[in-house]
Coordinates of C-alpha atoms in Angstrom, one line a residue:
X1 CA 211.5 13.8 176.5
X2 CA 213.5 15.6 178.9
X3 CA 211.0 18.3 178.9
X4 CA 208.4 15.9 180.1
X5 CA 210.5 14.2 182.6
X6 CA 211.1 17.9 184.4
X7 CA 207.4 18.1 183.9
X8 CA 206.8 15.1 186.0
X9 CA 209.5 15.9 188.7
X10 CA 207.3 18.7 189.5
X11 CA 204.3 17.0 189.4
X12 CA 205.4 14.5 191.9
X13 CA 207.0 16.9 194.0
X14 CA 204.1 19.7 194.6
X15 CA 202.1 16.1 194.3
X16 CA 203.8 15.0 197.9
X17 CA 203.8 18.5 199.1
X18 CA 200.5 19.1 198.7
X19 CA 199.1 15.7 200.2
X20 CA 201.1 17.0 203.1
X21 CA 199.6 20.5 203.3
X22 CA 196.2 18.9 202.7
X23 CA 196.9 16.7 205.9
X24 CA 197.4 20.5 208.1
X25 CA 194.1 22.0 206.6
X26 CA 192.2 19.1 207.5
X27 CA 194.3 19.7 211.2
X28 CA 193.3 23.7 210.9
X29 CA 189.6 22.7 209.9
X30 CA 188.9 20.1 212.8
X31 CA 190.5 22.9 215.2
X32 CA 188.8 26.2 214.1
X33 CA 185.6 24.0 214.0
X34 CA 186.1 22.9 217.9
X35 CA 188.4 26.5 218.5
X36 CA 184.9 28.1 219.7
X37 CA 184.0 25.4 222.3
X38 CA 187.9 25.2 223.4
X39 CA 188.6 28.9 223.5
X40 CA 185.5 30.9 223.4
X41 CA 184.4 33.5 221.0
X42 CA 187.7 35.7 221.1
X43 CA 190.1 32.7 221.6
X44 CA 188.0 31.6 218.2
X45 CA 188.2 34.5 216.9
X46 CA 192.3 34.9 217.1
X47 CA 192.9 31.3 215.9
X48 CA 190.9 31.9 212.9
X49 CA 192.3 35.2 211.9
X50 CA 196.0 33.0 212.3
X51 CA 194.9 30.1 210.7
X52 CA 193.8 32.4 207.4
X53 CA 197.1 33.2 207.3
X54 CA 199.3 30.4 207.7
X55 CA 197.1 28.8 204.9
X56 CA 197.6 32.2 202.7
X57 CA 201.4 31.7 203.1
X58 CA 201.3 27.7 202.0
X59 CA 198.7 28.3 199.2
X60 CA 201.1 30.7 198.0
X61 CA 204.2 28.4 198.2
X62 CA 202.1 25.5 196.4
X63 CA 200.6 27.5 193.8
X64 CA 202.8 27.6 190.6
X65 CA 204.6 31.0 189.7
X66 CA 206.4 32.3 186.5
X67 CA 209.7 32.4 187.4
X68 CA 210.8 35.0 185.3
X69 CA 208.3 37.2 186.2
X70 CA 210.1 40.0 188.8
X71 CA 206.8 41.8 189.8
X72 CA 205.1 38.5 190.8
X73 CA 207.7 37.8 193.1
X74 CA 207.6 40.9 194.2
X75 CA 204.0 40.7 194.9
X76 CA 204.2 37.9 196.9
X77 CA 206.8 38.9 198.9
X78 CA 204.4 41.8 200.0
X79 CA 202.0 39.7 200.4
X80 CA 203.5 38.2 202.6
X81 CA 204.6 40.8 204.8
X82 CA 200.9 41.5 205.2
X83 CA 200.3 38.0 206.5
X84 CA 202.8 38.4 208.7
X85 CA 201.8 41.9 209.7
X86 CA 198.2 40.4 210.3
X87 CA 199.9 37.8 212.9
X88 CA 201.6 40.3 214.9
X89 CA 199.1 42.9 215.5
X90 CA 196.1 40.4 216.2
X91 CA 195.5 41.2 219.6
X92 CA 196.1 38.5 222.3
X93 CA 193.2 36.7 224.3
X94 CA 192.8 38.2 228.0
X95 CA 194.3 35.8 230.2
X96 CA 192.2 33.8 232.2
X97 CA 191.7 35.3 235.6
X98 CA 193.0 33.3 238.8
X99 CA 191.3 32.9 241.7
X100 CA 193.9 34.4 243.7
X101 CA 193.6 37.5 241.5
X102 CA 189.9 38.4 242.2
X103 CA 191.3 39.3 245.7
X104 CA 193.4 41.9 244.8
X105 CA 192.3 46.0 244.1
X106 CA 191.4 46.7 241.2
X107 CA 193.0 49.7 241.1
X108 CA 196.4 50.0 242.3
X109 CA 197.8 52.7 244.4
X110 CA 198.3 56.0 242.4
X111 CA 202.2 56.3 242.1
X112 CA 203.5 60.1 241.5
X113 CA 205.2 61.0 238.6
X114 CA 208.4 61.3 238.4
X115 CA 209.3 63.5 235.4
X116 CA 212.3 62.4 233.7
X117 CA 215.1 64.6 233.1
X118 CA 216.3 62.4 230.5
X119 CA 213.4 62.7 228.6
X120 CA 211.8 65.8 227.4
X121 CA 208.4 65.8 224.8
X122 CA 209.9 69.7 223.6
X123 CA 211.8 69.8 220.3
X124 CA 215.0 70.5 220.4
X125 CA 215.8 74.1 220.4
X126 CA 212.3 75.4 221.4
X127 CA 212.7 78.0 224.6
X128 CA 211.5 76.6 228.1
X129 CA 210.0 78.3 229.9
X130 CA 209.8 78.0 234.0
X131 CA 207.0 77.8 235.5
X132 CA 207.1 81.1 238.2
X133 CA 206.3 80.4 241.8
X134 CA 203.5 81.4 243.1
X135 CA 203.4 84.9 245.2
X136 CA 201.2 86.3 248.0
X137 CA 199.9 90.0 247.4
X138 CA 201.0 92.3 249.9
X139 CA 197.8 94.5 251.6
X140 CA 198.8 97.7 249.5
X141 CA 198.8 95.6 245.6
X142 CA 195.6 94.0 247.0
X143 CA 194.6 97.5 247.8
X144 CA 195.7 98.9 244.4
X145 CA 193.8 96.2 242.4
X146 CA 190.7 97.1 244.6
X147 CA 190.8 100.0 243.4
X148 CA 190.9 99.6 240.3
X149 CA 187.3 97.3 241.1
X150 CA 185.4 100.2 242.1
X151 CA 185.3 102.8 238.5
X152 CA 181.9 103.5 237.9
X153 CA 180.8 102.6 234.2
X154 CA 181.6 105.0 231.6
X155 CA 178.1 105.0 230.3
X156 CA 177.0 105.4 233.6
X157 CA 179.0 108.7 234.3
X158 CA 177.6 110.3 231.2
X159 CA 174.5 109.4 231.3
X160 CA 173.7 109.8 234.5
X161 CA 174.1 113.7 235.1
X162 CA 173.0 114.2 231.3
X163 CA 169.3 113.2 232.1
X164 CA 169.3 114.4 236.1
X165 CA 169.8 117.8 234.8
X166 CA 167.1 117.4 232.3
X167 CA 164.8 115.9 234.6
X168 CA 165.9 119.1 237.0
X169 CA 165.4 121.7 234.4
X170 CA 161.9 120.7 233.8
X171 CA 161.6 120.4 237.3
X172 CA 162.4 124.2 237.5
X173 CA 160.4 125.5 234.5
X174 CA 157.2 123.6 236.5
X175 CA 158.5 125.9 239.9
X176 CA 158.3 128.8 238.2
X177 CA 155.1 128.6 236.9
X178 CA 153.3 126.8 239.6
X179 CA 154.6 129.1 242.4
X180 CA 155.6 132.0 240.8
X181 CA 155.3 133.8 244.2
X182 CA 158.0 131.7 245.7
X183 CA 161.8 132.8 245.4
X184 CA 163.5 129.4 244.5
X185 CA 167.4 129.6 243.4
X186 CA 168.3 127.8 240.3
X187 CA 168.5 124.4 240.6
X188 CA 171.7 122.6 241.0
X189 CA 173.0 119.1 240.8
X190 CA 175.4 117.4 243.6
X191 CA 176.6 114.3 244.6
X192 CA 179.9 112.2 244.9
X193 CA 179.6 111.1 241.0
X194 CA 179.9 115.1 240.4
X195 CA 183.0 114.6 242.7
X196 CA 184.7 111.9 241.6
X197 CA 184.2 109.9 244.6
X198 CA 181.3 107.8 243.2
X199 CA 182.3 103.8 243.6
X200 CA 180.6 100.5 241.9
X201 CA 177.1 102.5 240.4
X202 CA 176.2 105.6 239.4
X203 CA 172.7 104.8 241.3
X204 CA 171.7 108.0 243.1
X205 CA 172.3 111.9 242.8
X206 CA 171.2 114.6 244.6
X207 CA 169.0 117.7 243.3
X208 CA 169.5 120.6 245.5
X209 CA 166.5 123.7 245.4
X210 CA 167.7 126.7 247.1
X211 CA 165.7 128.5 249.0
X212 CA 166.2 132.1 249.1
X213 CA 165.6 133.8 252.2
X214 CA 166.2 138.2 253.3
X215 CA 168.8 137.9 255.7
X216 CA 166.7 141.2 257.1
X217 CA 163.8 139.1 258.1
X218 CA 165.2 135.6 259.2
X219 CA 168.0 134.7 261.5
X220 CA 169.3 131.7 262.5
X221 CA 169.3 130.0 266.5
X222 CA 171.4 126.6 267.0
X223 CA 170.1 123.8 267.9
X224 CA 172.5 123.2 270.8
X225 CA 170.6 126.0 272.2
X226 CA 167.3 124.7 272.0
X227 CA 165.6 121.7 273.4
X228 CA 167.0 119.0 271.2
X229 CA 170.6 120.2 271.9
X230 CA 172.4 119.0 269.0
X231 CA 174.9 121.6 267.5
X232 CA 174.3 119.7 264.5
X233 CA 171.0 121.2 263.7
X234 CA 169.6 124.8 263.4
X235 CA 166.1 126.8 263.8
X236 CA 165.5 129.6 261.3
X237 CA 163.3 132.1 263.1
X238 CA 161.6 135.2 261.6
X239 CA 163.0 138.5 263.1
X240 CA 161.5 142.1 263.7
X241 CA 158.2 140.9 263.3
X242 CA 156.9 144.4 264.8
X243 CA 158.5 146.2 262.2
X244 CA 157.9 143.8 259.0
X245 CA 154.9 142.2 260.3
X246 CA 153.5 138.8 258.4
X247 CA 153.2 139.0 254.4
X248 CA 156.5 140.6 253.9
X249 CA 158.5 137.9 253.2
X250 CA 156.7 134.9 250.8
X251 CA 157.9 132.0 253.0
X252 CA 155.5 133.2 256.4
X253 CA 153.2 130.7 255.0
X254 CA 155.9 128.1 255.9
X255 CA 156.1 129.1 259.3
X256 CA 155.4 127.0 262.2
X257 CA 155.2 129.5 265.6
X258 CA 158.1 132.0 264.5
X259 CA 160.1 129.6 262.5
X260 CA 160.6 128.7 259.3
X261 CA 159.2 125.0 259.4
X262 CA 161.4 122.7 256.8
X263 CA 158.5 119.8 257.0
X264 CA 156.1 122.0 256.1
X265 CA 158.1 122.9 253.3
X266 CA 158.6 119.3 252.3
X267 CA 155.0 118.4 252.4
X268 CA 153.9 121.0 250.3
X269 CA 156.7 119.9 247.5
X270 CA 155.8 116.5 248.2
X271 CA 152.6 117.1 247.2
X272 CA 153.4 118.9 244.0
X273 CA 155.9 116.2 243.4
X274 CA 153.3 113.0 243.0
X275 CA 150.1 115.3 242.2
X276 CA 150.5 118.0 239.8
X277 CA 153.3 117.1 237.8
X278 CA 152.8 115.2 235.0
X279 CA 155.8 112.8 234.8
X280 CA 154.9 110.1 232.1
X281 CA 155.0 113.5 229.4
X282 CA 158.7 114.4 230.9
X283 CA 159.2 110.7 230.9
X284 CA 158.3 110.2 227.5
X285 CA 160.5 113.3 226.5
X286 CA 163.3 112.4 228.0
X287 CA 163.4 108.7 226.8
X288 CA 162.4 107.0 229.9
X289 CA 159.9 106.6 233.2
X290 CA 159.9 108.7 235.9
X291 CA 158.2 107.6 239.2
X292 CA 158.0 109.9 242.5
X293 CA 158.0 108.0 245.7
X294 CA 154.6 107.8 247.3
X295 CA 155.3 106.9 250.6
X296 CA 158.6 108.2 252.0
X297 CA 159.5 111.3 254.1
X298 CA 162.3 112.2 251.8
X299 CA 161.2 113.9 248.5
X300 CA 162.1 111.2 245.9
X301 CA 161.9 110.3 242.1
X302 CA 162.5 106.9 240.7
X303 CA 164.1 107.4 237.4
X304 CA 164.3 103.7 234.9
X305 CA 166.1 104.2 231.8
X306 CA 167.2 101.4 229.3
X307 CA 170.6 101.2 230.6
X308 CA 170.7 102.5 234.5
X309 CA 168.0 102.8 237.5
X310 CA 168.4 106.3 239.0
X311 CA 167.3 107.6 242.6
X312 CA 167.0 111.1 242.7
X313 CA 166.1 112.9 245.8
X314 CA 165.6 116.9 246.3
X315 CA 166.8 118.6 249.2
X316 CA 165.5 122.3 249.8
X317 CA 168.5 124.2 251.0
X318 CA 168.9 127.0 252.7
X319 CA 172.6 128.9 252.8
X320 CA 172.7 131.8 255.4
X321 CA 175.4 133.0 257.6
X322 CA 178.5 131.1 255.5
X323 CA 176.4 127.3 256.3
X324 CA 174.7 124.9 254.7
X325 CA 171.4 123.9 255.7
X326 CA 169.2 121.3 254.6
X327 CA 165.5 120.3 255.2
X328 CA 166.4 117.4 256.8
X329 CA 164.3 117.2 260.1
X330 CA 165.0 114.3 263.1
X331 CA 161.9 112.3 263.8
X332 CA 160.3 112.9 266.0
X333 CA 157.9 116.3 267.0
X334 CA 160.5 118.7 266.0
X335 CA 159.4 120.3 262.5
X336 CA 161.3 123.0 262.3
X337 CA 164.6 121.9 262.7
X338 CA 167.3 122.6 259.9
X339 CA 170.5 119.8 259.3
X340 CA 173.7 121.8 258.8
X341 CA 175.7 120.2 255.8
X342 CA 179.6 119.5 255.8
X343 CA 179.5 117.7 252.4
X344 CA 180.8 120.6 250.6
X345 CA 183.4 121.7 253.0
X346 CA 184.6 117.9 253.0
X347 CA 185.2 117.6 249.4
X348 CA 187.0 120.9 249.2
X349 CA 189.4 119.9 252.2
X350 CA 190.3 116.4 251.1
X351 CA 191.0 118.1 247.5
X352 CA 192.7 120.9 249.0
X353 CA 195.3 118.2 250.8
X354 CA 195.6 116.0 248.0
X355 CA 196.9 119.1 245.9
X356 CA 199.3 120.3 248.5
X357 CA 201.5 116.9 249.0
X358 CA 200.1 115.0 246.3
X359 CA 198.3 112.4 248.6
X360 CA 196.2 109.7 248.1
X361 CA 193.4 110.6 250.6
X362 CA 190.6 110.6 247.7
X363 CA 191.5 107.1 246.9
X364 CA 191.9 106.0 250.4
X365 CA 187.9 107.7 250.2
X366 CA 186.7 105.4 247.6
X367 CA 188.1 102.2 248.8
X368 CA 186.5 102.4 252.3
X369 CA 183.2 103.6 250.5
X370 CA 183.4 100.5 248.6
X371 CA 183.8 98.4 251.5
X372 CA 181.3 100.0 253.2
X373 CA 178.6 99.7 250.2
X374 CA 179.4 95.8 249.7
X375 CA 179.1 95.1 253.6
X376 CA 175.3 95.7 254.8
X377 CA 176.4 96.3 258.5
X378 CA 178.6 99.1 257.2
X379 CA 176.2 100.7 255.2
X380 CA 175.4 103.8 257.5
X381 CA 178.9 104.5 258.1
X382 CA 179.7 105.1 254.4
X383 CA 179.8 109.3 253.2
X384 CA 180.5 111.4 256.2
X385 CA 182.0 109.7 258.7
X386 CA 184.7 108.6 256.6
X387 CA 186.1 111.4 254.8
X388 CA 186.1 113.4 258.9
X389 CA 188.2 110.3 260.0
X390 CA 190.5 110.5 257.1
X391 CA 190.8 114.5 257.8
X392 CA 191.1 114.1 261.7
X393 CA 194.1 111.2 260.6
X394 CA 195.5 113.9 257.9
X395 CA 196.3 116.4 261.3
X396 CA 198.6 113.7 262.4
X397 CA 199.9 111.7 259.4
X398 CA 201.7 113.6 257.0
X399 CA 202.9 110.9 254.4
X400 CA 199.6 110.0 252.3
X401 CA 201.8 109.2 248.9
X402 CA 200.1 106.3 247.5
X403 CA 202.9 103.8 248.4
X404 CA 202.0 104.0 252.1
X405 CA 198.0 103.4 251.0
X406 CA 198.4 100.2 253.5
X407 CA 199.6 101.7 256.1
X408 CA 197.0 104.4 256.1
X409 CA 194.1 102.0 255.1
X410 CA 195.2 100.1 258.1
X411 CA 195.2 103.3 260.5
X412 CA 191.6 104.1 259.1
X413 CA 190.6 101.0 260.5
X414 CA 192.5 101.5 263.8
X415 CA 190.8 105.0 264.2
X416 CA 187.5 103.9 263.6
X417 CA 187.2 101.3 265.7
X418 CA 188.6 103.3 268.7
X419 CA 185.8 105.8 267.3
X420 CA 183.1 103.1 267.6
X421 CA 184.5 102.1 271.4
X422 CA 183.9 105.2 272.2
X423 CA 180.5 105.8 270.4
X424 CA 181.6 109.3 269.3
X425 CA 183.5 110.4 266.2
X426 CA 183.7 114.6 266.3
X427 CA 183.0 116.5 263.5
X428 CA 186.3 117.9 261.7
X429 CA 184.1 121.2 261.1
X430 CA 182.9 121.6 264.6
X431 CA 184.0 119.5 267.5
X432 CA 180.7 119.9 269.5
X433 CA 178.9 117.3 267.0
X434 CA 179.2 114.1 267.2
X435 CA 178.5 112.1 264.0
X436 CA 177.2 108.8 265.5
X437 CA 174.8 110.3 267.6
X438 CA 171.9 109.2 265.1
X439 CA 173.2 105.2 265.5
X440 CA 171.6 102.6 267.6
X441 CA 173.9 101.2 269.9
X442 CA 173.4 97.9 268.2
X443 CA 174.8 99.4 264.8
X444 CA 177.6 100.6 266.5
X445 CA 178.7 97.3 268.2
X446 CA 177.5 95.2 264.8
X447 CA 180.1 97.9 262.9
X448 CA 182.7 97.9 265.7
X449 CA 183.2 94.1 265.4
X450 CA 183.2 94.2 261.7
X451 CA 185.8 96.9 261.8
X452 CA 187.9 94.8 264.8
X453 CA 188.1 91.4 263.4
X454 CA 189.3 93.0 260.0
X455 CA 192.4 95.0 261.8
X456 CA 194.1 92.2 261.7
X457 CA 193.3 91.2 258.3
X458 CA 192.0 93.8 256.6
X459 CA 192.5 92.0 253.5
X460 CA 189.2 90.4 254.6
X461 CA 186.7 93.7 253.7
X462 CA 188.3 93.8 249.9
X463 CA 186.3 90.4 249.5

C-alpha cells in the first residue's frame, strides 16, 4: 500500500508539473508560429533554435529516469551541456539599423598599429630576429654589382669562337683553291670576346685575312699627306715601277692609278662571298645557317645557330712598316684609302698596366662598354674611344686598384665630356688623329649631354 501511495505522489506531482510545462509549449508554439512575422527570418530563425532547447532541457526534467542508473545521469548531464552550448554560440540577430547610423562612413578611419610590447605571437625561447635598416649603395658597390651584370654566357664564349674558326677554316680552304694566284696569310680570328673585354653577348667577331704584300714593290704615303688629310688613314702605292714593271707582284690587278685600291679589293671578295660559295653545304656541316650580307659595304656573314645569332665580318688586312691597316675606306670618292688599326696596341697597353700595379683599368673597360651598348646615343662611342681615354687618364692617375673604381669611373666621365666640348679626343698612339672626326656634330652634343647630366649621378647609366 505504501508502494502505491509513492506511486501516486509521483503521479500527481509530474501530473502538476507537466500541465504547467504544457501551458509554456503552447506559449513557445503561439510565438515561434508569429516569431517570423515579429522578427524576420533570422530573428525566427534564433528563437527557434532557443526554443528547441529550452523544451530539450524540460522534456528531460519531466521524463522519468532510473535513479540508480550512473551513466544515464551522466548522459543527461551532457546533454545538457550541449543544449546549453547550442544557446551560447547561436549567433545574435544584426541590430536594427538607426536612422542616425545610415549617416555615418562606412568605413572608419584606418588607425595604425600599434605593436604591443606586452604581447608577442613568438614562442618563448625562439631567436628574434631584427629587422636590418635599410642601406643606400655607394657608386663603387653599385659599380661592383654592374659588373658582375655584364659576363657573357658561358655557352656563348665557347661556342662562339668554336664555330667562327670553322666557318674561317673553310673559308680559307675555298681561298686557296679559288685564287690560288693570290698570296693570302692564314686566317685569323679577333675581337674583344678573344680579349676578354666582351660585355652582355657574344654577338659579333671579327675574321681578319691578311694580305701579304713585298715590301720591295709597295710602300706606304699617309694620308695626312694627301688630299683627305687625316693621319688616320694611309695610301699603299706601288714603287719602282720602271724596274718591276706591272705583273710582278699578283695584287697590280687591285690597283687603282699606282695604288693598291682596298675597295676594289672588297668588291671582288664580296662577290665571292654571296656568289660562289656554297654556304647552305658549310651550313649544313657545321650544324647551322650561314647567310652573307647582300647589301652592305662591309663584307659580312650572318651566322643562326640553335643557341646564338653571330655577325661575322672580314677585314683584309694589310701589316707593313710595324702598322696595322685595314680595308676600311671613308665614303666618299676615295678608294684607295687604308684605315690604320690601334685595336691591337690598345689591348696590349691596357693589359700591360693592369699587370704592372695590378689596376682595374680592364674592368673600368667593360663597365663603360656596357653602358655604352645599353644607351643607343652612346653606341658609337663604345671600343676605341674608350679604352684611349682610360690610357690618356692612366698618364695622370696612378691609383687604379679596384677600390677607387668610383673615383675613376667618375673621372671617365669628367674626361669625356670635356672631350665631347671640345669635339676632339687624340689618339693615345698618335696625337695628330682625332678620334671623333667621323661624328656628326649632332652625335657629339646628343652624347655630351648624356655624358653631363650623368656626372652628377652617374649611378643613372648602370640602369
Amino acid at each position: 500500500m505504501a508502494a502505491f501511495w509513492q506511486q501516486r505522489g509521483r503521479r500527481q506531482e509530474s501530473g502538476g508539473l507537466g500541465a504547467v510545462l504544457d501551458g509554456l509549449g503552447s506559449v513557445f508554439d503561439v510565438l515561434l508560429a508569429n516569431a517570423r512575422l515579429v522578427l524576420g527570418v533570422s530573428g525566427a530563425a534564433v528563437l527557434a533554435i532557443a526554443t528547441l532547447a529550452v523544451k530539450r532541457l524540460i522534456d528531460r526534467a519531466t521524463s522519468p529516469r532510473d535513479e540508480g542508473d550512473p551513466k544515464a545521469e551522466q548522459k543527461s548531464l551532457e546533454e545538457s551541456w550541449q543544449d546549453l552550448a547550442l544557446i551560447k554560440t547561436t549567433p545574435k540577430p544584426p541590430k536594427k539599423q538607426r536612422r542616425e547610423d545610415l549617416s555615418e562612413p562606412l568605413l572608419s578611419p584606418a588607425r595604425p598599429l600599434v605593436p604591443d610590447p606586452r604581447g608577442s605571437s613568438a614562442p618563448l625561447g625562439a631567436p628574434q630576429v631584427k629587422p636590418s635598416p635599410l642601406r643606400c649603395l655607394t657608386l663603387q658597390e653599385k659599380l661592383l654589382s654592374h659588373s658582375s651584370q655584364l659576363a657573357v654566357p658561358e655557352i656563348q664564349v665557347s661556342l662562339v669562337p668554336q664555330l667562327a674558326r670553322s666557318i674561317c677554316t673553310q673559308l680559307q680552304n675555298f681561298l686557296r683553291s679559288k685564287c690560288p694566284e693570290l698570296p693570302f696569310g692564314r686566317l685569323f680570328l679577333s675581337g674583344a670576346l678573344l680579349d676578354g673585354l666582351e660585355v652582355l653577348a657574344a654577338d659579333h667577331i671579327h675574321l681578319m685575312l691578311p694580305v701579304v704584300l713585298d715590301a720591295g714593290l709597295w710602300g706606304l704615303i699617309s694620308g695626312e699627306d694627301t688630299v683627305v688629310r687625316n693621319p688616320q688613314y694611309w695610301m699603299i702605292k706601288r714603287i719602282d715601277l720602271g724596274y718591276f714593271p706591272r705583273g710582278c707582284s699578283p695584287w697590280d690587278r687591285f690597283m687603282v692609278g699606282r695604288y693598291l685600291s682596298s675597295s676594289v679589293i672588297n668588291q671582288t671578295l664580296h662577290k665571292l662571298l654571296v656568289a660562289s660559295i656554297n654556304w647552305p653545304a658549310i651550313g649544313g656541316l657545321l650544324g647551322c645557317a650561314i647567310h652573307p650580307v647582300v647589301a652592305s659595304r662591309e663584307l659580312k656573314l650572318e651566322v643562326k645557330h640553335d643557341q646564338i645569332d653571330l655577325s661575322i665580318t672580314l677585314f683584309p688586312v694589310v701589316e707593313m712598316e710595324d702598322k696595322v691597316l685595314l680595308a676600311v675606306p671613308p665614303e666618299g670618292l676615295v678608294e684607295n684609302l687604308w684605315l690604320e688599326s690601334f685595336y691591337r696596341a690598345e689591348v696590349s697597353r691596357v693589359k700591360e698596366l693592369d699587370a704592372g700595379d695590378a689596376g682595374a683599368r680592364q674592368l673600368c673597360l667593360r663597365i663603360l662598354s656596357g653602358v655604352c651598348k645599353r644607351q643607343p646615343s652612346l653606341h658609337k662611342l663604345g671600343g676605341s674611344p674608350l679604352t684611349h681615354i682610360i690610357l690618356h687618364l692612366s698618364d695622370t692617375a696612378s691609383d687604379w686598384a679596384e677600390e677607387s673604381l668610383a673615383d675613376r669611373f667618375q673621372q671617365l666621365l669628367e674626361e669625356l665630356v670635356a672631350s665631347l666640348e671640345k669635339g676632339v679626343l687624340p689618339c693615345y698612339f698618335n696625337p695628330k688623329i682625332n678620334l671623333f672626326s667621323g661624328l656628326l656634330e649632332e652625335e657629339i652634343d646628343e652624347m655630351g649631354f648624356v655624358l653631363y647630366r650623368a656626372i652628377s649621378e652617374p649611378e643613372v647609366l648602370l640602369k
